[in-house]
Coordinates of C-alpha atoms in Angstrom, one line a residue:
X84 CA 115.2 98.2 105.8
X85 CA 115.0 94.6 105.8
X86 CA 117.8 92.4 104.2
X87 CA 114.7 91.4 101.4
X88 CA 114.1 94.5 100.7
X89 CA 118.0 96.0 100.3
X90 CA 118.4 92.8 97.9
X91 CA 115.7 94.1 96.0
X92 CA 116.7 97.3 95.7
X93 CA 120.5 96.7 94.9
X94 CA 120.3 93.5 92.9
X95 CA 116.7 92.7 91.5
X96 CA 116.1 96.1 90.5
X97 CA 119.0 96.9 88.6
X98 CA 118.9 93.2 87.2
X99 CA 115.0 93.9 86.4
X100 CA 116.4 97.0 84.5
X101 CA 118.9 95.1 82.2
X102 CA 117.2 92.2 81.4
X103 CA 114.2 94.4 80.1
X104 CA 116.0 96.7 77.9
X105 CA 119.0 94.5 77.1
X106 CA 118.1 90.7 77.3
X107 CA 114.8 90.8 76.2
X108 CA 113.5 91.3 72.6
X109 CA 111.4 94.2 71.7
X110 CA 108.5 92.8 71.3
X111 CA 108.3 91.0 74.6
X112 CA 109.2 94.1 76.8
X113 CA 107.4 95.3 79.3
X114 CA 105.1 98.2 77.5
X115 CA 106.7 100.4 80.2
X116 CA 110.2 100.3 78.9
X117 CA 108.8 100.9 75.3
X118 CA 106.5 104.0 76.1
X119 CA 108.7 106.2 78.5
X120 CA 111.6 107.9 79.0
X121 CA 114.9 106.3 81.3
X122 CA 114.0 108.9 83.7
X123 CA 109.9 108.1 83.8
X124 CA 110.5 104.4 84.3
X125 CA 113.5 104.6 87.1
X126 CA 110.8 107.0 89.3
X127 CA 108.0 104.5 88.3
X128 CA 110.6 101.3 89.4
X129 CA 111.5 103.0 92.5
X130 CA 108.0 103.7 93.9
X131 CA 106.8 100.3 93.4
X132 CA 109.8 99.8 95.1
X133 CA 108.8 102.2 97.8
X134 CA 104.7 101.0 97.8
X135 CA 106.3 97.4 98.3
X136 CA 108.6 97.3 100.9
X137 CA 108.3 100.2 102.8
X138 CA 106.0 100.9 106.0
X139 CA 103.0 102.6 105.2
X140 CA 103.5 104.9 108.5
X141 CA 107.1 106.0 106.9
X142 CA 105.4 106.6 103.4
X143 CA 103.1 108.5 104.3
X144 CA 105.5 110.9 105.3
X145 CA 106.4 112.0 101.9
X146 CA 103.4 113.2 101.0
X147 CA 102.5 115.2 103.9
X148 CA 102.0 119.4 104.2
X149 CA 105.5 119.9 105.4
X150 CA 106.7 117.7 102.2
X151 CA 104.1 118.2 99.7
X152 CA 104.2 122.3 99.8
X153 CA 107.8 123.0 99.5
X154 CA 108.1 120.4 96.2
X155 CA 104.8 122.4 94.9
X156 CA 106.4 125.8 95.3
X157 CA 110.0 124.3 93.7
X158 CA 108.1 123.4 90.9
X159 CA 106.3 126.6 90.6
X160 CA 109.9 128.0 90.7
X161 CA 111.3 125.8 88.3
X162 CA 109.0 127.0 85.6
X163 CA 109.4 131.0 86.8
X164 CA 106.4 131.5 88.8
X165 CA 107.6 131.8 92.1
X166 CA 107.7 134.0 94.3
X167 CA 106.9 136.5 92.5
X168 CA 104.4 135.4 90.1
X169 CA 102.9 132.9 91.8
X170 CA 99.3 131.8 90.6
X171 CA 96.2 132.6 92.3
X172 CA 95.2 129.4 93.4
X173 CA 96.5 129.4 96.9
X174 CA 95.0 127.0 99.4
X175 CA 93.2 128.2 102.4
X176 CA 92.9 125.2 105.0
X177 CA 89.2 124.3 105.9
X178 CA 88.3 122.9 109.5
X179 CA 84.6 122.5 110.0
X180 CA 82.2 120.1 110.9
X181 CA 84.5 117.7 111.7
X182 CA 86.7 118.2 108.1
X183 CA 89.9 118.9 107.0
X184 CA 91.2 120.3 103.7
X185 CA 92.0 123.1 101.3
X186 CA 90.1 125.3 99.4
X187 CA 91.2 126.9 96.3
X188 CA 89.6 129.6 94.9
X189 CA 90.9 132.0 92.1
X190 CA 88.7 135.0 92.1
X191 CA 88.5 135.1 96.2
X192 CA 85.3 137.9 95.9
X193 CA 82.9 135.9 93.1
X194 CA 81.0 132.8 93.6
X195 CA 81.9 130.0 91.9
X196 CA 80.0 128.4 89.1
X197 CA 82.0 124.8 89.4
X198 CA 83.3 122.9 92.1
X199 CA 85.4 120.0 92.2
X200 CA 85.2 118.0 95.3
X201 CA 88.3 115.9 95.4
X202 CA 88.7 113.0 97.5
X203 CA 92.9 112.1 97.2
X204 CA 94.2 108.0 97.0
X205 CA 96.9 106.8 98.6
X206 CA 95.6 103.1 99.3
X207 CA 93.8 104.6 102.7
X208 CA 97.3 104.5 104.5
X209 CA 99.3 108.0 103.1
X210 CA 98.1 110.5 100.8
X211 CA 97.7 114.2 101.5
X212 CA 95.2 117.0 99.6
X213 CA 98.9 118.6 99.5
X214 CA 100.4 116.5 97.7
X215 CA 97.7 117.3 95.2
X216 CA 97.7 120.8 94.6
X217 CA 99.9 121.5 91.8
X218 CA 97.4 118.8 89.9
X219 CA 94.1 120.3 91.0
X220 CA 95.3 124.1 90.6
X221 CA 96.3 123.5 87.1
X222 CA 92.9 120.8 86.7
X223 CA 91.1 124.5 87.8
X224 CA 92.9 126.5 85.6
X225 CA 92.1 123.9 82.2
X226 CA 88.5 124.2 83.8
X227 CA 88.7 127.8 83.4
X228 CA 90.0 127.6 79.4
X229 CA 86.8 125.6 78.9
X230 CA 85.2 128.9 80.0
X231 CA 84.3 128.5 83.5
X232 CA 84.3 132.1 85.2
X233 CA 85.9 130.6 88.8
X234 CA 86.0 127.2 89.1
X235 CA 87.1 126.1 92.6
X236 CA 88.3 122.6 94.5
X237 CA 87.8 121.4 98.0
X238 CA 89.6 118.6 98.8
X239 CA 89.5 116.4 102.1
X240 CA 92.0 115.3 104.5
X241 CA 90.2 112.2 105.7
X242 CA 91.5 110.1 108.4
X243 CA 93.9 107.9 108.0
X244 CA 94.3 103.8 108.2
X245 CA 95.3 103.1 110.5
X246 CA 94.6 105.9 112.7
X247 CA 90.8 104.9 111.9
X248 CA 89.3 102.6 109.7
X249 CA 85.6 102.4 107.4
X250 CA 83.1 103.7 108.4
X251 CA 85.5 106.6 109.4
X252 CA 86.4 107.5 106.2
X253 CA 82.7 107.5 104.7
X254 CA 81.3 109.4 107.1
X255 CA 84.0 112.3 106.8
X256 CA 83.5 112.2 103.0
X257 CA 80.0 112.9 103.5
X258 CA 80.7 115.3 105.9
X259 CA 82.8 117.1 103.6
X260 CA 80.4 116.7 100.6
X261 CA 77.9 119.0 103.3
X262 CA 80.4 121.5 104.1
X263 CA 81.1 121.8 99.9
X264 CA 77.8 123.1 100.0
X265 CA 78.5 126.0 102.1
X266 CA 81.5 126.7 100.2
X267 CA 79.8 126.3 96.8
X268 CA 77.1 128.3 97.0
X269 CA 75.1 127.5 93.9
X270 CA 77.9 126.2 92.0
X271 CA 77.7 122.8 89.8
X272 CA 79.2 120.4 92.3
X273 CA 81.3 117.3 90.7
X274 CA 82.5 114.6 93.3
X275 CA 86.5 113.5 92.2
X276 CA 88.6 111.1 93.3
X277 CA 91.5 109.0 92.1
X278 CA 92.4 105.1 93.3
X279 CA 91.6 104.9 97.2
X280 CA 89.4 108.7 97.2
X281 CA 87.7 106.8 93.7
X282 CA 86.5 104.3 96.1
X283 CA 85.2 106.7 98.9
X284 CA 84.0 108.8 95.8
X285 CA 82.0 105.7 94.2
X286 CA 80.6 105.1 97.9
X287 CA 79.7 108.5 98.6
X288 CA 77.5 108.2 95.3
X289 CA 76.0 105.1 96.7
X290 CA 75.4 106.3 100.0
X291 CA 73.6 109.5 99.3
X292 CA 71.3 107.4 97.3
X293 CA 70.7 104.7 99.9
X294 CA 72.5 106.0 103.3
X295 CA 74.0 103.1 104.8
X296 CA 72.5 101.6 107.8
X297 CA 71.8 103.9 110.4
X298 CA 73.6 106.9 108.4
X299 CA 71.2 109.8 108.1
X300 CA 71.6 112.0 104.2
X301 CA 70.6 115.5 104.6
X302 CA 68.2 115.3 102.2
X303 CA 68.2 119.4 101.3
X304 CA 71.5 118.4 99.8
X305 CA 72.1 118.9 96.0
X306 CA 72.7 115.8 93.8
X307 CA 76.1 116.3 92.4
X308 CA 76.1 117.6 89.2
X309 CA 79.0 115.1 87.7
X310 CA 81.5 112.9 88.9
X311 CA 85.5 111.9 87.8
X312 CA 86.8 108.8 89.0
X313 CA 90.5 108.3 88.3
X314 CA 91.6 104.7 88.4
X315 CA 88.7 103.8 91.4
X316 CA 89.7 100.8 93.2
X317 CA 86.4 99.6 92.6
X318 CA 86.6 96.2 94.8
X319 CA 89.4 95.7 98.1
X320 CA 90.3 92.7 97.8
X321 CA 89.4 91.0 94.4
X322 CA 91.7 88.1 91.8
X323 CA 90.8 91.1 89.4
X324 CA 93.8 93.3 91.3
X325 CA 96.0 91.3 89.0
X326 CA 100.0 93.0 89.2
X327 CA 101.2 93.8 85.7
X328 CA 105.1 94.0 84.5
X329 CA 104.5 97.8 84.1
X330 CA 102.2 99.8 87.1
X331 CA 103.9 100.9 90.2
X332 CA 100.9 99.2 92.3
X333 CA 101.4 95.7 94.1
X334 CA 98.1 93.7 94.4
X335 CA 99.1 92.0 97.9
X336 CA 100.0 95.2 99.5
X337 CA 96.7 96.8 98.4
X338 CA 94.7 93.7 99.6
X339 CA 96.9 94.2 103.0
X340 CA 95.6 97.8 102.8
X341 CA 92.1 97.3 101.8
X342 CA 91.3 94.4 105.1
X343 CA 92.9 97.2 107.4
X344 CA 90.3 99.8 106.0
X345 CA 87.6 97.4 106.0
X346 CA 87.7 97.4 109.9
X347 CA 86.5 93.8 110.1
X348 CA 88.0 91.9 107.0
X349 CA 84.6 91.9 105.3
X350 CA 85.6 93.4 102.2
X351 CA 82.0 92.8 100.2
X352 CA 80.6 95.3 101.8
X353 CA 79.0 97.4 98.4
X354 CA 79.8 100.7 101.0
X355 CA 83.5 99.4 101.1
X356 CA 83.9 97.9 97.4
X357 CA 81.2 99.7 95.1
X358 CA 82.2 97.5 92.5
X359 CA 80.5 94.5 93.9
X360 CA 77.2 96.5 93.6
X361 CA 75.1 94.6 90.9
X362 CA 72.0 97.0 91.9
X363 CA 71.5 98.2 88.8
X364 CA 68.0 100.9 90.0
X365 CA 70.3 101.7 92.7
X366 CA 73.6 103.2 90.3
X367 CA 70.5 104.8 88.5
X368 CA 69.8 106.8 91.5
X369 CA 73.7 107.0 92.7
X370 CA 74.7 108.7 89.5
X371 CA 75.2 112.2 89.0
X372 CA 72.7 114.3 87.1
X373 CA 74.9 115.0 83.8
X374 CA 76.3 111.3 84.5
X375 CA 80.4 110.2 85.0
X376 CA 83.9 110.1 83.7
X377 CA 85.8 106.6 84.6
X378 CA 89.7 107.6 83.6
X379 CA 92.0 104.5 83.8
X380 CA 95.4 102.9 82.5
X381 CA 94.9 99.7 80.9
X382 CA 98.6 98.3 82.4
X383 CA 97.5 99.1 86.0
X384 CA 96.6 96.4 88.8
X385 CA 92.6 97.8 88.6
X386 CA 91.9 97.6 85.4
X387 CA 90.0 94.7 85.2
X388 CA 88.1 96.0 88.1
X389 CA 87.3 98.9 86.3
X390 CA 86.0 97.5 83.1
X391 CA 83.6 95.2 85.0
X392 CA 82.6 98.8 86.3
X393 CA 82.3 100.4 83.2
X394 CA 79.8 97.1 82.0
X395 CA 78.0 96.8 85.3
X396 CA 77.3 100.9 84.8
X397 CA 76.8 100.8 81.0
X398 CA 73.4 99.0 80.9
X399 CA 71.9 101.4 83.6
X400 CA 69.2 103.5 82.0
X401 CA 70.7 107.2 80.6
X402 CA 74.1 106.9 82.8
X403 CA 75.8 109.9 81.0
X404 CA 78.8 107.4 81.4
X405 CA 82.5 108.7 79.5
X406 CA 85.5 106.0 79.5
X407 CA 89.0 107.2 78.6
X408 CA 91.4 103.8 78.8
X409 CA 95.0 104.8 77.8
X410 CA 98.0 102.3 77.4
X411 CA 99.5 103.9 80.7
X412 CA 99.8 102.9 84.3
X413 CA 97.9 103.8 87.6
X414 CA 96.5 107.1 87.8
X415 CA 98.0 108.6 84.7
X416 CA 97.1 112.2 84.6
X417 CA 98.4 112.8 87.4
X418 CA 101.3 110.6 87.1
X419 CA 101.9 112.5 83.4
X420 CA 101.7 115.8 85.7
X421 CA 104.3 115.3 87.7
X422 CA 106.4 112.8 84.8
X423 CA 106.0 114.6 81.6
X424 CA 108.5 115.0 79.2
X425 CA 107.2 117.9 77.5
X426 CA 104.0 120.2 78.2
X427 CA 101.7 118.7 75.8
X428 CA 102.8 115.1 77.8
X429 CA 102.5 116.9 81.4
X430 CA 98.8 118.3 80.3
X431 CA 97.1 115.9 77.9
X432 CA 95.3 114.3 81.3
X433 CA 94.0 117.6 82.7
X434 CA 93.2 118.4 79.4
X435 CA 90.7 115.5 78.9
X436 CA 89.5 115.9 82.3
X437 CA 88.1 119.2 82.1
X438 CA 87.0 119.1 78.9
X439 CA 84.9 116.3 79.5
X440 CA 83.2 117.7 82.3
X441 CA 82.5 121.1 80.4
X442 CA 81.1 119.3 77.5
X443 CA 78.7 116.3 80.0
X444 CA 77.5 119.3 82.3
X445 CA 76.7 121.7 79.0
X446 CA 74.9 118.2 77.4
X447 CA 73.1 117.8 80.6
X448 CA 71.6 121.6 80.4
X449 CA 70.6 121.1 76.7
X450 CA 68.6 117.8 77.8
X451 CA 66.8 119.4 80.9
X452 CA 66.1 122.9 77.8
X453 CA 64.8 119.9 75.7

C-alpha cells in the first residue's frame, strides 16, 4: 500500500466521515449520508477506497469463483437456505466456442421461454459472472413471478484487461451471444449488462447491426428480443465521467481503465464508446425488437453519459425505450442486493427489472397481433 493511499485510508476517510455527518449542515450533505444507513455508506466509502488505490490485478481477486461462490452460499445460509434447501438455480460452467460462463437453469428438463444474456462490469479489469449469481438467480426467480415458466441466464467470462484488450472482448461477446442460441433454444433472448458488460452490451447491439470491420454476423442469428443496460458506460473516456460526493466510482481510474481496453488509446471508436454513435438509422436497426431498459443512479460518475443516451435514443423511430433514474449511486439494483436494509430495499431493483421486461416483450407481441 503506498504511504498516499494508507493516509487516505486512516486520516481522509474517517475525516471525510465526520465532517459530512457532523460539520456540515443538512442540507449541504452529501445525498449519500442522508439516504443510507452507517453500515451502507462505510461499505460504499471503503470500495471507492478500494476502486481508487488499489491494483486492478489485486482487485480482481475478490470477485473471482474461489471468492465469489463461498460469499453466495454464506448468504444463502444466512437467510436458511443452505445446504439443505438450496434453490434450484445452480450454475453449470459453459466452455464452448471459445466462451466461458454459467448457465442457470431452474427446470433442467424444459426449454426455456426467456433468456437473459448477461454480460458482468467491473471497468474491463475484475469482475466475475460469480460474483453475480446471487443477483441473476433471484433476477430469474422475479422473472418467473411475472409468469415466465423457466426463465434462464448465461453469463460470460470474457477476457480480462489486461490479459487482452478490444477487440477481444467484442468478439467473445458475440461469440457468446452465438452459443446463447444453442442454449436457448427458441427462447426470447434479452442481451444484459451492467457498467463495463453495458458497454460490450450496447456494442454488441451495434455490431450485429453493422459488424465491425472485417467481423463477419452470422446472419441466421435471432435479433434479441430485449435488452437491460444497468448504468452502461456509454463513452471511455468523456468530461461527462464527472466524480460525484456520493458514487463509489472514480472518473480518472475509469479513464485509466477505459485507454487500456481501447488497445490503442483511440477511445471514439462507436465499437468501444456506443455513446458517441450519433447514427441515428443505425440504433434503429441495433435495437431489440420489443426495444430497451436504460437503469441508472442519478449520483453516479455516468450519468450524464447516460442521459445524452437516453436523448440520442429517444428520437429514433418506435425505440421501445424505458428509463428508470433513481437518486442512488452506480449500479443500484445490484448494489441494493447485496446492501439492503430490509427485503423490500434488497428487491425493489430486481423487481423493476423483470417487470419491465415482462410487460415490453408482452407489448411487443400485442403490436406484431395488431
Amino acid at each position: 500500500m503506498s504511504r498516499n493511499a494508507a493516509s487516505l485510508l486512516v486520516f481522509e476517510l474517517p475525516v471525510a466521515f465526520i465532517r459530512d455527518h457532523f460539520l456540515l449542515p443538512y442540507t449541504q450533505r452529501p445525498a449519500l449520508v442522508n439516504s443510507s444507513t452507517l453500515f451502507q455508506e462505510l461499505v460504499i466509502r471503503l470500495v471507492k477506497y478500494a476502486f481508487s488505490n488499489l491494483p486492478s490485478d489485486i482487485a480482481r481477486v475478490f470477485f473471482k469463483k474461489e471468492i465469489a461462490l463461498p460469499f453466495y452460499r454464506f448468504r444463502l445460509l444466512r437467510h436458511g437456505l443452505w445446504p439443505n434447501n438450496t434453490p434450484s438455480w445452480a450454475p453449470e460452467e459453459i466452455n464452448q466456442d471459445g466462451v466461458n460462463g454459467i448457465w442457470l437453469k431452474s427446470i433442467k428438463n424444459c426449454e426455456p421461454d426467456i433468456a437473459l444474456y448477461y454480460i458482468h462490469g467491473g471497468g474491463f479489469t475484475m469482475g466475475s459472472s460469480y460474483f453475480y449469481l446471487e443477483f441473476l438467480a433471484s433476477w430469474a426467480s422475479k422473472l418467473k413471478d411475472t409468469g415466465f415458466k423457466n426463465p434462464c441466464v448465461f453469463a460470460i467470462d470474457y477476457t480480462l484487461v489486461p490479459d487482452s484488450k478490444f477487440p477481444t472482448q467484442l468478439n467473445e461477446a458475440y461469440q457468446g451471444y452465438r452459443v446463447l442460441h444453442k442454449l436457448a433454444g427458441n427462447a426470447e433472448l434479452v442481451i444484459c449488462g451492467d457498467s463495463a458488460g453495458g458497454n460490450l452490451a450496447l456494442s454488441l447491439l451495434l455490431h450485429l447491426a453493422r459488424p465491425r470491420g472485417g467481423c463477419h454476423v452470422d446472419k441466421s442469428l435471432r435479433r434479441p428480443s430485449y435488452a437491460t443496460l444497468i448504468s452502461p458506460w456509454t463513452v471511455l473516456v468523456s468530461p461527462d465521467n464527472e466524480n460525484t460526493p456520493s458514487d463509489f466510482l472514480d472518473a480518472h481510474q475509469l479513464h485509466r481503465y477505459g485507454v487500456l481496453y481501447s488497445n490503442s488509446g483511440d477511445t471514439s471508436d462507436v465499437y468501444k464508446s456506443p455513446g458517441l454513435c450519433e447514427d441515428e438509422q443505425w440504433w434503429e436497426e441495433a435495437i431489440p425488437v420489443a426495444g430497451m431498459h436504460i437503469v441508472y443512479g442519478n449520483l453516479e460518475v455516468f450519468t450524464a453519459g447516460i442521459k445524452k443516451l437516453v436523448s440520442r435514443v429517444e428520437k429514433v423511430r418506435n425505440p421501445g425505450l424505458r428509463v428508470t433514474e433513481k437518486a442512488a449511486v452506480h449500479v443500484w439494483p445490484v448494489v441494493q442486493l447485496f446492501l439492503g436494509a430490509n427485503v423490500r430495499e434488497r428487491e425493489e431493483g430486481l423487481e423493476i427489472l423483470a417487470g419491465v421486461i415482462a410487460e415490453s416483450l408482452a407489448q411487443g407481441k400485442e403490436m406484431k397481433i395488431g
